[in-house]
CSV table of C-alpha atoms and ligand atoms in Angstrom, one decimal:
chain,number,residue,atom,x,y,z
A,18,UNK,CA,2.1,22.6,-0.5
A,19,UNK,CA,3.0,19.1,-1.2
A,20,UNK,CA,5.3,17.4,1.3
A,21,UNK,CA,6.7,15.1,-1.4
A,22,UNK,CA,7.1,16.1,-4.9
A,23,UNK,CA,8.7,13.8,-7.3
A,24,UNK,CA,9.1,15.3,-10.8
A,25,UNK,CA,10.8,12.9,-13.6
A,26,UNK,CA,12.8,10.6,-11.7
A,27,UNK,CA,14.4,8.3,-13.7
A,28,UNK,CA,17.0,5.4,-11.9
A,29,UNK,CA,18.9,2.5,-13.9
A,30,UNK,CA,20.6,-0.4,-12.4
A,31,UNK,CA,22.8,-1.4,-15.2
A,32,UNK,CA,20.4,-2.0,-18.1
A,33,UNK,CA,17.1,-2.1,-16.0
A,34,UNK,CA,15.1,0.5,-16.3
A,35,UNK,CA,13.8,0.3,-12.4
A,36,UNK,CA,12.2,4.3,-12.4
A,37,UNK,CA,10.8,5.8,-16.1
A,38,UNK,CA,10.4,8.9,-15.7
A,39,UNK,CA,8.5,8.5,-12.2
A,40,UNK,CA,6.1,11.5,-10.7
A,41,UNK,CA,4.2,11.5,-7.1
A,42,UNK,CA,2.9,14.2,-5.1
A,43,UNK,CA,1.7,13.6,-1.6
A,44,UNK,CA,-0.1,15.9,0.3
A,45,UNK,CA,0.5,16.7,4.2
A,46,UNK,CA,-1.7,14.6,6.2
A,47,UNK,CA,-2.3,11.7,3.1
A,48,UNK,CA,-1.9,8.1,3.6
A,49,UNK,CA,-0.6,7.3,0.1
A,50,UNK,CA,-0.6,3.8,-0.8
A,51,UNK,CA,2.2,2.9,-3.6
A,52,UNK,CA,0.9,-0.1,-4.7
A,53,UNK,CA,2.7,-2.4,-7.5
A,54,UNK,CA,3.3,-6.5,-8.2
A,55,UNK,CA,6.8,-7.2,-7.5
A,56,UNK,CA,10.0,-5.5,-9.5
A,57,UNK,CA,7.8,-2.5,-9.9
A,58,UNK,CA,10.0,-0.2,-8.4
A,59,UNK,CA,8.1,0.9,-5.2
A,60,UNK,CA,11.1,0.1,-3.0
A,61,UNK,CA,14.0,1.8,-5.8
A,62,UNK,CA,11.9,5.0,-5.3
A,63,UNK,CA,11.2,5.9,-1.6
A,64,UNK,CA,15.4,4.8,-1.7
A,65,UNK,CA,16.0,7.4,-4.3
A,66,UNK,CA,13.4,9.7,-2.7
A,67,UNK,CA,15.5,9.2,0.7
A,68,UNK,CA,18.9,9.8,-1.4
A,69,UNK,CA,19.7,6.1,-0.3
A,70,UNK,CA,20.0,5.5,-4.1
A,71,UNK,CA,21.7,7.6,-6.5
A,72,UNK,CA,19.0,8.3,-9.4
A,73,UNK,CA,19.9,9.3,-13.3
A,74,UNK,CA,17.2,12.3,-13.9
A,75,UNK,CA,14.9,13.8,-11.5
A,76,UNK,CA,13.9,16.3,-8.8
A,77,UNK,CA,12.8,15.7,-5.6
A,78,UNK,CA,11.3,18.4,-3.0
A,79,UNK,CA,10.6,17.2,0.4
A,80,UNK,CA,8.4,19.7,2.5
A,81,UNK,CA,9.1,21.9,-0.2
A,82,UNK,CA,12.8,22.2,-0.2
A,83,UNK,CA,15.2,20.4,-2.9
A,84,UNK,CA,16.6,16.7,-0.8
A,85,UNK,CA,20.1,15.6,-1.3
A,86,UNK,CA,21.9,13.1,0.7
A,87,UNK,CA,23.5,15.8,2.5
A,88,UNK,CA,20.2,17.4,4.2
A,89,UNK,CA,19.9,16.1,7.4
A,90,UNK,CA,17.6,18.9,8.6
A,91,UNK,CA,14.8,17.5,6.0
A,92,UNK,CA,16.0,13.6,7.2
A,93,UNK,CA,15.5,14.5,10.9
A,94,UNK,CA,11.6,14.7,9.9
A,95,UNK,CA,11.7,11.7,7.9
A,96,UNK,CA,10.8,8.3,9.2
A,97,UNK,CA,11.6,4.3,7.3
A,98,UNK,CA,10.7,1.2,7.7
A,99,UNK,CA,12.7,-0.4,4.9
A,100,UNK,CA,11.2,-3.6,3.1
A,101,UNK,CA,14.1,-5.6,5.3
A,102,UNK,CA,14.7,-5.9,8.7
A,103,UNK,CA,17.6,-3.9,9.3
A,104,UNK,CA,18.3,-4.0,13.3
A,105,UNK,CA,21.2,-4.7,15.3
A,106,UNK,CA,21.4,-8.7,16.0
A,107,UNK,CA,23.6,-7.5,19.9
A,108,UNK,CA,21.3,-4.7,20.5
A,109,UNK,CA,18.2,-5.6,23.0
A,110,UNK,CA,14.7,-4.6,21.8
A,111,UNK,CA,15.2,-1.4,23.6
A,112,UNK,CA,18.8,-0.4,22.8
A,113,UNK,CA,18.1,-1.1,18.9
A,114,UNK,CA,15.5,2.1,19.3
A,115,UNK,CA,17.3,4.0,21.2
A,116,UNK,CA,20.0,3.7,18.5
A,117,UNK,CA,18.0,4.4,16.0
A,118,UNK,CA,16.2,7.4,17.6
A,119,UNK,CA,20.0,8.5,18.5
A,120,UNK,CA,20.3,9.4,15.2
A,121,UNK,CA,18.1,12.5,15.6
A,122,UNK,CA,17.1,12.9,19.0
A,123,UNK,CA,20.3,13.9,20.9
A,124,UNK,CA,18.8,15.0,24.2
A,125,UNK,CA,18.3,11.9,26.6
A,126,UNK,CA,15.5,12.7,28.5
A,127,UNK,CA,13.4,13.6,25.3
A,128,UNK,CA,14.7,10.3,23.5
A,129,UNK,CA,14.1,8.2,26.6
A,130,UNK,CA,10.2,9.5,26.7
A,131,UNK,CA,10.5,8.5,22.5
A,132,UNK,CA,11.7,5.3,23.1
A,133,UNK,CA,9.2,4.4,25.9
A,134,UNK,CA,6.6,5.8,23.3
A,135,UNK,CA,7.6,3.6,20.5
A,136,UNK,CA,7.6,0.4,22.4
A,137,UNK,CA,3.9,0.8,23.2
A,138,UNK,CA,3.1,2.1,20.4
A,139,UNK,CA,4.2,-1.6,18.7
A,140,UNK,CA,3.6,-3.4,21.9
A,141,UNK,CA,6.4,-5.1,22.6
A,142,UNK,CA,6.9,-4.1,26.2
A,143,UNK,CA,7.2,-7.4,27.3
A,144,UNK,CA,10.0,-8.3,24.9
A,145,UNK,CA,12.4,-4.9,25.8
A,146,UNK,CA,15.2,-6.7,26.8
A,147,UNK,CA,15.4,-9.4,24.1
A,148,UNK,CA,17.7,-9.3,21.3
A,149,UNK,CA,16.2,-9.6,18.2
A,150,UNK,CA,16.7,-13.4,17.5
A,151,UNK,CA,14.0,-14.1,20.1
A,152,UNK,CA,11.7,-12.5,18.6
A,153,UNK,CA,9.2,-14.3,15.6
A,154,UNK,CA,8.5,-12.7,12.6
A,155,UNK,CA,5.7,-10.5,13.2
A,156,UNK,CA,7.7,-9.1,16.6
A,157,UNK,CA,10.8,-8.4,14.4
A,158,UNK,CA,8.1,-6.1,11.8
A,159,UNK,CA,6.8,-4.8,14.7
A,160,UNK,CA,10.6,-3.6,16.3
A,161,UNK,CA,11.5,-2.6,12.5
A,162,UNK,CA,8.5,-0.3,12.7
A,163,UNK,CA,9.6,1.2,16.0
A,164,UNK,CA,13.2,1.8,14.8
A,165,UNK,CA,11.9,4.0,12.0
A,166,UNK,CA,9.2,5.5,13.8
A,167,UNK,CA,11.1,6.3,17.0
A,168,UNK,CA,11.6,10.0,16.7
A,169,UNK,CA,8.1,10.9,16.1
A,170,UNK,CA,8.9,12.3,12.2
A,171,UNK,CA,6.5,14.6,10.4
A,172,UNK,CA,6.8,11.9,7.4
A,173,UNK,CA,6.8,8.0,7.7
A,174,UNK,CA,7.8,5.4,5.0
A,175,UNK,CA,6.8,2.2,5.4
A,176,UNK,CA,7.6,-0.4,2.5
A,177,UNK,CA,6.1,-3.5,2.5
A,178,UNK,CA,5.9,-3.6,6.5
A,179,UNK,CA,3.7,-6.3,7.1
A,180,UNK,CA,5.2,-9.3,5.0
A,181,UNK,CA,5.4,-12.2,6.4
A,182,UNK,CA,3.9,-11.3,9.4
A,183,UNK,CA,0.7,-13.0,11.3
A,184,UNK,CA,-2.6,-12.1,11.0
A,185,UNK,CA,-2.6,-10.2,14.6
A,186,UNK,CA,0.5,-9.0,14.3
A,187,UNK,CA,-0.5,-7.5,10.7
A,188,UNK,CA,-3.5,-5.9,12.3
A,189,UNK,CA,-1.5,-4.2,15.5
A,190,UNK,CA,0.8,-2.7,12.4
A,191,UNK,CA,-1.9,-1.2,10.2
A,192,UNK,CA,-3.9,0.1,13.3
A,193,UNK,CA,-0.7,2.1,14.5
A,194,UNK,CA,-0.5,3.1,11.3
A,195,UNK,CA,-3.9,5.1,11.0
A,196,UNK,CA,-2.9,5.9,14.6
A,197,UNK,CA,0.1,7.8,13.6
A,198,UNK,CA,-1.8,9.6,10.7
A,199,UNK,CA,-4.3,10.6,13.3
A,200,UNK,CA,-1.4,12.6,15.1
A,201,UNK,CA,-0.4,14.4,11.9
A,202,UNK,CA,2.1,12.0,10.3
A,203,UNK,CA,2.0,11.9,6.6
A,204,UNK,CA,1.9,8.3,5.6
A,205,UNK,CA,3.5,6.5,2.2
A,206,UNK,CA,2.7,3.3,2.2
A,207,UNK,CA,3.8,0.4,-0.3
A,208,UNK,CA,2.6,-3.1,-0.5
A,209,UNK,CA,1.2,-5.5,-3.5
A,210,UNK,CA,-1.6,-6.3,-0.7
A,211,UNK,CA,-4.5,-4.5,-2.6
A,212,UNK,CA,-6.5,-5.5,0.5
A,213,UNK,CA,-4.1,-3.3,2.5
A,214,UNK,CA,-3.7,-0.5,0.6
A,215,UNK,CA,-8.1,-0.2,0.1
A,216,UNK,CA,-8.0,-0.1,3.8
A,217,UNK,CA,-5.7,2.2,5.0
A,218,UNK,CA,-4.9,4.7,2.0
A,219,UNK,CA,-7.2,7.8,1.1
A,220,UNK,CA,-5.7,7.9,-2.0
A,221,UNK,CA,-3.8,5.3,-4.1
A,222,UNK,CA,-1.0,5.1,-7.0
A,223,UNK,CA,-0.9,2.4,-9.0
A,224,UNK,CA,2.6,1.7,-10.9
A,225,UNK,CA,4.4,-0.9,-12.9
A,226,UNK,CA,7.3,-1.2,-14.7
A,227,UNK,CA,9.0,1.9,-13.0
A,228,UNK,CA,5.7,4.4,-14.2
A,229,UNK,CA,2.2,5.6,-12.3
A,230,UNK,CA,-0.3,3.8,-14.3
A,231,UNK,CA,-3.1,5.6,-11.9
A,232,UNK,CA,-3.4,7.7,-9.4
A,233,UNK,CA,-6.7,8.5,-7.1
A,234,UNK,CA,-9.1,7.4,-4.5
A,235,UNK,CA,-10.0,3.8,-4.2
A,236,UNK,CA,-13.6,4.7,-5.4
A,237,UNK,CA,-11.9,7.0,-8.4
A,238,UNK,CA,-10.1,4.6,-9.5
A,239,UNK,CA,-12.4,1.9,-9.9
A,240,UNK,CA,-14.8,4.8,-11.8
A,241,UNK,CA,-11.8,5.2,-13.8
A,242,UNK,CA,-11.9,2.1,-15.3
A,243,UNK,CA,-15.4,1.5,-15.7
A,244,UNK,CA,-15.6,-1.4,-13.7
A,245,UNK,CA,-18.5,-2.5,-11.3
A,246,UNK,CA,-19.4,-5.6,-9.5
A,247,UNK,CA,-19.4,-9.2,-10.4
A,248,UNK,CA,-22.5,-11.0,-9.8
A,249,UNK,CA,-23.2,-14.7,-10.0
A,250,UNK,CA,-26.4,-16.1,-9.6
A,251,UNK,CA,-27.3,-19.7,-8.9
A,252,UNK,CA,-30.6,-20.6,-11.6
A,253,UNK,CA,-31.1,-24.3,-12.5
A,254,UNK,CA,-32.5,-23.3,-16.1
A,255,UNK,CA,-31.9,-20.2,-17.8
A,256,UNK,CA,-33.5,-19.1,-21.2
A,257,UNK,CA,-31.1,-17.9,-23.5
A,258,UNK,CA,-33.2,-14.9,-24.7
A,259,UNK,CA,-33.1,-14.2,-20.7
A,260,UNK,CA,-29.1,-14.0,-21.3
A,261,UNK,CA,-29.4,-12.2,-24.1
A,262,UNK,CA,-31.6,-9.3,-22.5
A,263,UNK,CA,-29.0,-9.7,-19.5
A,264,UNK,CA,-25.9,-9.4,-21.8
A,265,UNK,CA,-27.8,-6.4,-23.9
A,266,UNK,CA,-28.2,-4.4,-20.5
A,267,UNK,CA,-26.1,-1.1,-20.8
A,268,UNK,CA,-24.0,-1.7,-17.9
A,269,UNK,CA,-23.2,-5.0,-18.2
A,270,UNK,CA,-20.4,-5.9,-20.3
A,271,UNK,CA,-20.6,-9.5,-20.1
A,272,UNK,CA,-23.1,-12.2,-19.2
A,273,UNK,CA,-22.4,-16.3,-19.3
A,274,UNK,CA,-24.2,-18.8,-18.1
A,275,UNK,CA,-22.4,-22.2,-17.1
A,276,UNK,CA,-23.2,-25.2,-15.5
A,277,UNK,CA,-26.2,-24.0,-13.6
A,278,UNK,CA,-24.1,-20.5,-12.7
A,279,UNK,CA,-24.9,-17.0,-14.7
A,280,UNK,CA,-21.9,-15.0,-13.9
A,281,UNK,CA,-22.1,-11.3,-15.1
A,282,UNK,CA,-19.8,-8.2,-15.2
A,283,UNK,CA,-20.8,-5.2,-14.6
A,284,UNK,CA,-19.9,-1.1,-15.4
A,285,UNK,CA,-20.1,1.2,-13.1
A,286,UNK,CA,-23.9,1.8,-12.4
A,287,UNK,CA,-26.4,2.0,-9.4
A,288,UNK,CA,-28.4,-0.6,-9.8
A,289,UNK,CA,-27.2,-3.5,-10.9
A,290,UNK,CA,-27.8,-6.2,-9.3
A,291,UNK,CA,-31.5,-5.1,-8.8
A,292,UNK,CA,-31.1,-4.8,-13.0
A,293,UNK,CA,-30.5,-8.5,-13.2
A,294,UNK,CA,-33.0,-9.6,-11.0
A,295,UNK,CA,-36.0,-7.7,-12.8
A,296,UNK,CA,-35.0,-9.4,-16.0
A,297,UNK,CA,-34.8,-13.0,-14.4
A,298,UNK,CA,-38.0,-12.0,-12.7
A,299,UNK,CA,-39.8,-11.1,-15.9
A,300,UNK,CA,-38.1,-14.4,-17.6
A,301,UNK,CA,-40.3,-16.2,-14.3
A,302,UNK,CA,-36.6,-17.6,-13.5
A,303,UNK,CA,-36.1,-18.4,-9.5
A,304,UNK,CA,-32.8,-17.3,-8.8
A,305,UNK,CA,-31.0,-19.4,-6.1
A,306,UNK,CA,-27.5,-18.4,-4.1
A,307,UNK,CA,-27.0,-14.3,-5.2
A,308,UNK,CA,-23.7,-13.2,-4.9
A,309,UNK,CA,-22.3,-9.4,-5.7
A,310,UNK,CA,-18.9,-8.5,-5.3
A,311,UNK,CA,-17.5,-5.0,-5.6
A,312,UNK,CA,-14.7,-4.2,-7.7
A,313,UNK,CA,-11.0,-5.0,-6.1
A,314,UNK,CA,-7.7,-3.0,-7.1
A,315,UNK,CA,-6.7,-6.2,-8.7
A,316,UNK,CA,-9.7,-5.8,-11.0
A,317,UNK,CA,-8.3,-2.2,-11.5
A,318,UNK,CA,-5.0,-3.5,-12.1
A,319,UNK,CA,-5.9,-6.1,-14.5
A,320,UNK,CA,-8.1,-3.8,-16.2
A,321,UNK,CA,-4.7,-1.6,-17.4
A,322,UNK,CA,-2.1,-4.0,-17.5
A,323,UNK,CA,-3.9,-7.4,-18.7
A,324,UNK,CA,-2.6,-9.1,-15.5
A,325,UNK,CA,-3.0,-9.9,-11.8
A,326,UNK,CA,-1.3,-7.7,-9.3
A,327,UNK,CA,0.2,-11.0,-7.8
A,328,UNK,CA,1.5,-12.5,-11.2
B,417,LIG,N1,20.3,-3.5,-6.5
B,417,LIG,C1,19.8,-3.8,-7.6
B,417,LIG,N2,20.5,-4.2,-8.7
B,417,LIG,C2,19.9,-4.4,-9.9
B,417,LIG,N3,18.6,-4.4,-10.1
B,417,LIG,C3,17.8,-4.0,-9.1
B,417,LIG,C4,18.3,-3.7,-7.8
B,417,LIG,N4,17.3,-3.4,-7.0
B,417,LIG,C5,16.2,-3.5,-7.7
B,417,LIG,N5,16.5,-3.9,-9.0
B,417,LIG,C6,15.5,-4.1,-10.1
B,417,LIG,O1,14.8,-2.9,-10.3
B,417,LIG,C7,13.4,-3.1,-10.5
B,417,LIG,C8,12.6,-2.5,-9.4
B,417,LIG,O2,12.9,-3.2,-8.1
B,417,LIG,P1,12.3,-2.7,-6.7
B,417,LIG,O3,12.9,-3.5,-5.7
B,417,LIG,O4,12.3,-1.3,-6.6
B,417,LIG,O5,10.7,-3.2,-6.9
B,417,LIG,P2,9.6,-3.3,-5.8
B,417,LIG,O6,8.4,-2.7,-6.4
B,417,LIG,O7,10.1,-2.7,-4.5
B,417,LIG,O8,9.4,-4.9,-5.7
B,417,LIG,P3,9.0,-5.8,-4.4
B,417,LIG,O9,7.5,-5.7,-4.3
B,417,LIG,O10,9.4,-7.1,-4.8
B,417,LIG,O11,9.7,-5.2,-3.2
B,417,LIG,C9,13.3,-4.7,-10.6
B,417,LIG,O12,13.4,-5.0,-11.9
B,417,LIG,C10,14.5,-5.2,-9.8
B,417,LIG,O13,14.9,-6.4,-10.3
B,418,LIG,MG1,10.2,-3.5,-2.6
């Protein structure tokens, strides 16, 4: 059974198409990375999915019953961290999570153990009894996360959670993230960080312009588009019959040499790198600095749309 299930969803703001006909199916126990450059629509649809947003055409089945706004038996098991901060500027640390857990968790010993549990889980127990103006950046993320987290839901949203945070700060976020998954919580995740998304997500969408444009593993989506590392090779001379016989090698698709610098996509394939060195070494060329890089998401991304992810 799919926990979320998102058939069709189509959302305008005025004449903005934000959501064109929009599909995602998550699994129980996933961490699903919704990853997209800005004014994508990542944020317009975990609000429609959370019937924060009224939409134009669509289902959507959460845990496998229809949602509306009105099903607060479904919410109860739903956890957000919306894109912005949304706490209460007179509530301390503590009482802003108790709020928020307040919502769902009416019995007070229960929501006091919750609360306790959400401050360590984002470790701010040295900061329970400031207000949130005191707190920087990545300490305000962090109290965000425990506000939407609080009452331990069977489904977590977390959109965009780690912007403009520190790099420590960023790394205590995506840890308590897996965490979570760990014990049970199904995970959507959005972010234009590819780097983020590779880590954490065992299985990615890709979407622009309110559509999926791909949907898999990291690994199956990079096979998807037929894209492999890029390799550059420091040589101080290079024949150009050598880059020829480089360039006419089945999995590369392109070979240049520049300034001293043979730079050389590849296709998907086992062996390339070693490829290119044979035919240097049968060309008697010393290669000098090697360098290989795997295929990013960007490099996915690109590969669909024509343009970076961070355009
Ligand atoms: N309240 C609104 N009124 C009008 N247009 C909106 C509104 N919210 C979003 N949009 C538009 O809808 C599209 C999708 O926006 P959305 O915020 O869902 O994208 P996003 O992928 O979350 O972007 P970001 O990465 O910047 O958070 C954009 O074109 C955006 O300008
Ligand atoms: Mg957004």
């Amino acid at each position: 059974m799919n926990i979320v299930d998102v058939k069709n969803l189509v959302k305008r703001y005025g004449t903005t198409l934000a959501l064109d006909h929009f599909n995602m199916e998550i699994e129980r126990g996933e961490v699903f990375g919704l990853l997209g450059p800005n004014g994508s629509g990542k944020t317009t649809a975990i609000n429609c999915i959370l019937q924060l947003l009224t939409y134009d055409k669509g289902t959507i089945e959460l845990f496998g019953e229809k949602m509306s706004s009105t099903r607060y038996d479904l919410k109860r098991r739903i956890g957000v961290v919306p894109q912005n901060v949304a706490v209460f500027e007179e509530l301390t640390v503590r009482e802003n999570i108790d709020y928020f857990c307040g919502l769902y968790v009416s019995d007070a010993a229960e929501r006091r153990a919750c609360v306790n549990d959400a401050i360590e889980f984002v470790g701010l127990q040295d900061y329970a009894k400031h207000r949130p103006k005191k707190l920087s950046g990545g300490l305000l993320r962090r109290l965000n996360i425990a506000c939407g987290i609080a009452h331990k839901p069977e489904l977590a949203f977390f959109d965009e959670p780690t912007v403009a945070v520190d790099p420590q700060s960023r790394a205590s976020i995506l840890q308590g993230i897996t965490e979570m998954n760990e014990r049970g919580t199904t995970v959507v995740y959005t972010s234009h960080y590819m780097e983020e998304v590779e880590e954490l997500c065992n299985r990615i969408m890709i979407m622009d312009k309110g559509r999926t444009l791909a949907i898999g593993t990291n690994a199956q989506l990079k096979i998807m588009t037929g894209i492999g590392e890029r390799i550059e090779v420091d040589v101080l001379d290079l024949p150009e019959a050598a880059r020829a016989k480089l360039q006419g090698l089945d999995s590369v698709q392109s070979a240049d040499y520049d300034g001293h610098v043979l730079r050389i996509t590849c296709g998907n394939g086992q062996h390339n790198v070693s490829d290119v060195l044979g035919i240097l070494r049968a060309f008697d060329v010393t290669p000098g600095r090697i360098w290989a890089e795997p295929p990013t998401l960007n490099d996915v991304f690109l590969e669909i749309t024509g343009r970076d992810l961070r355009d």
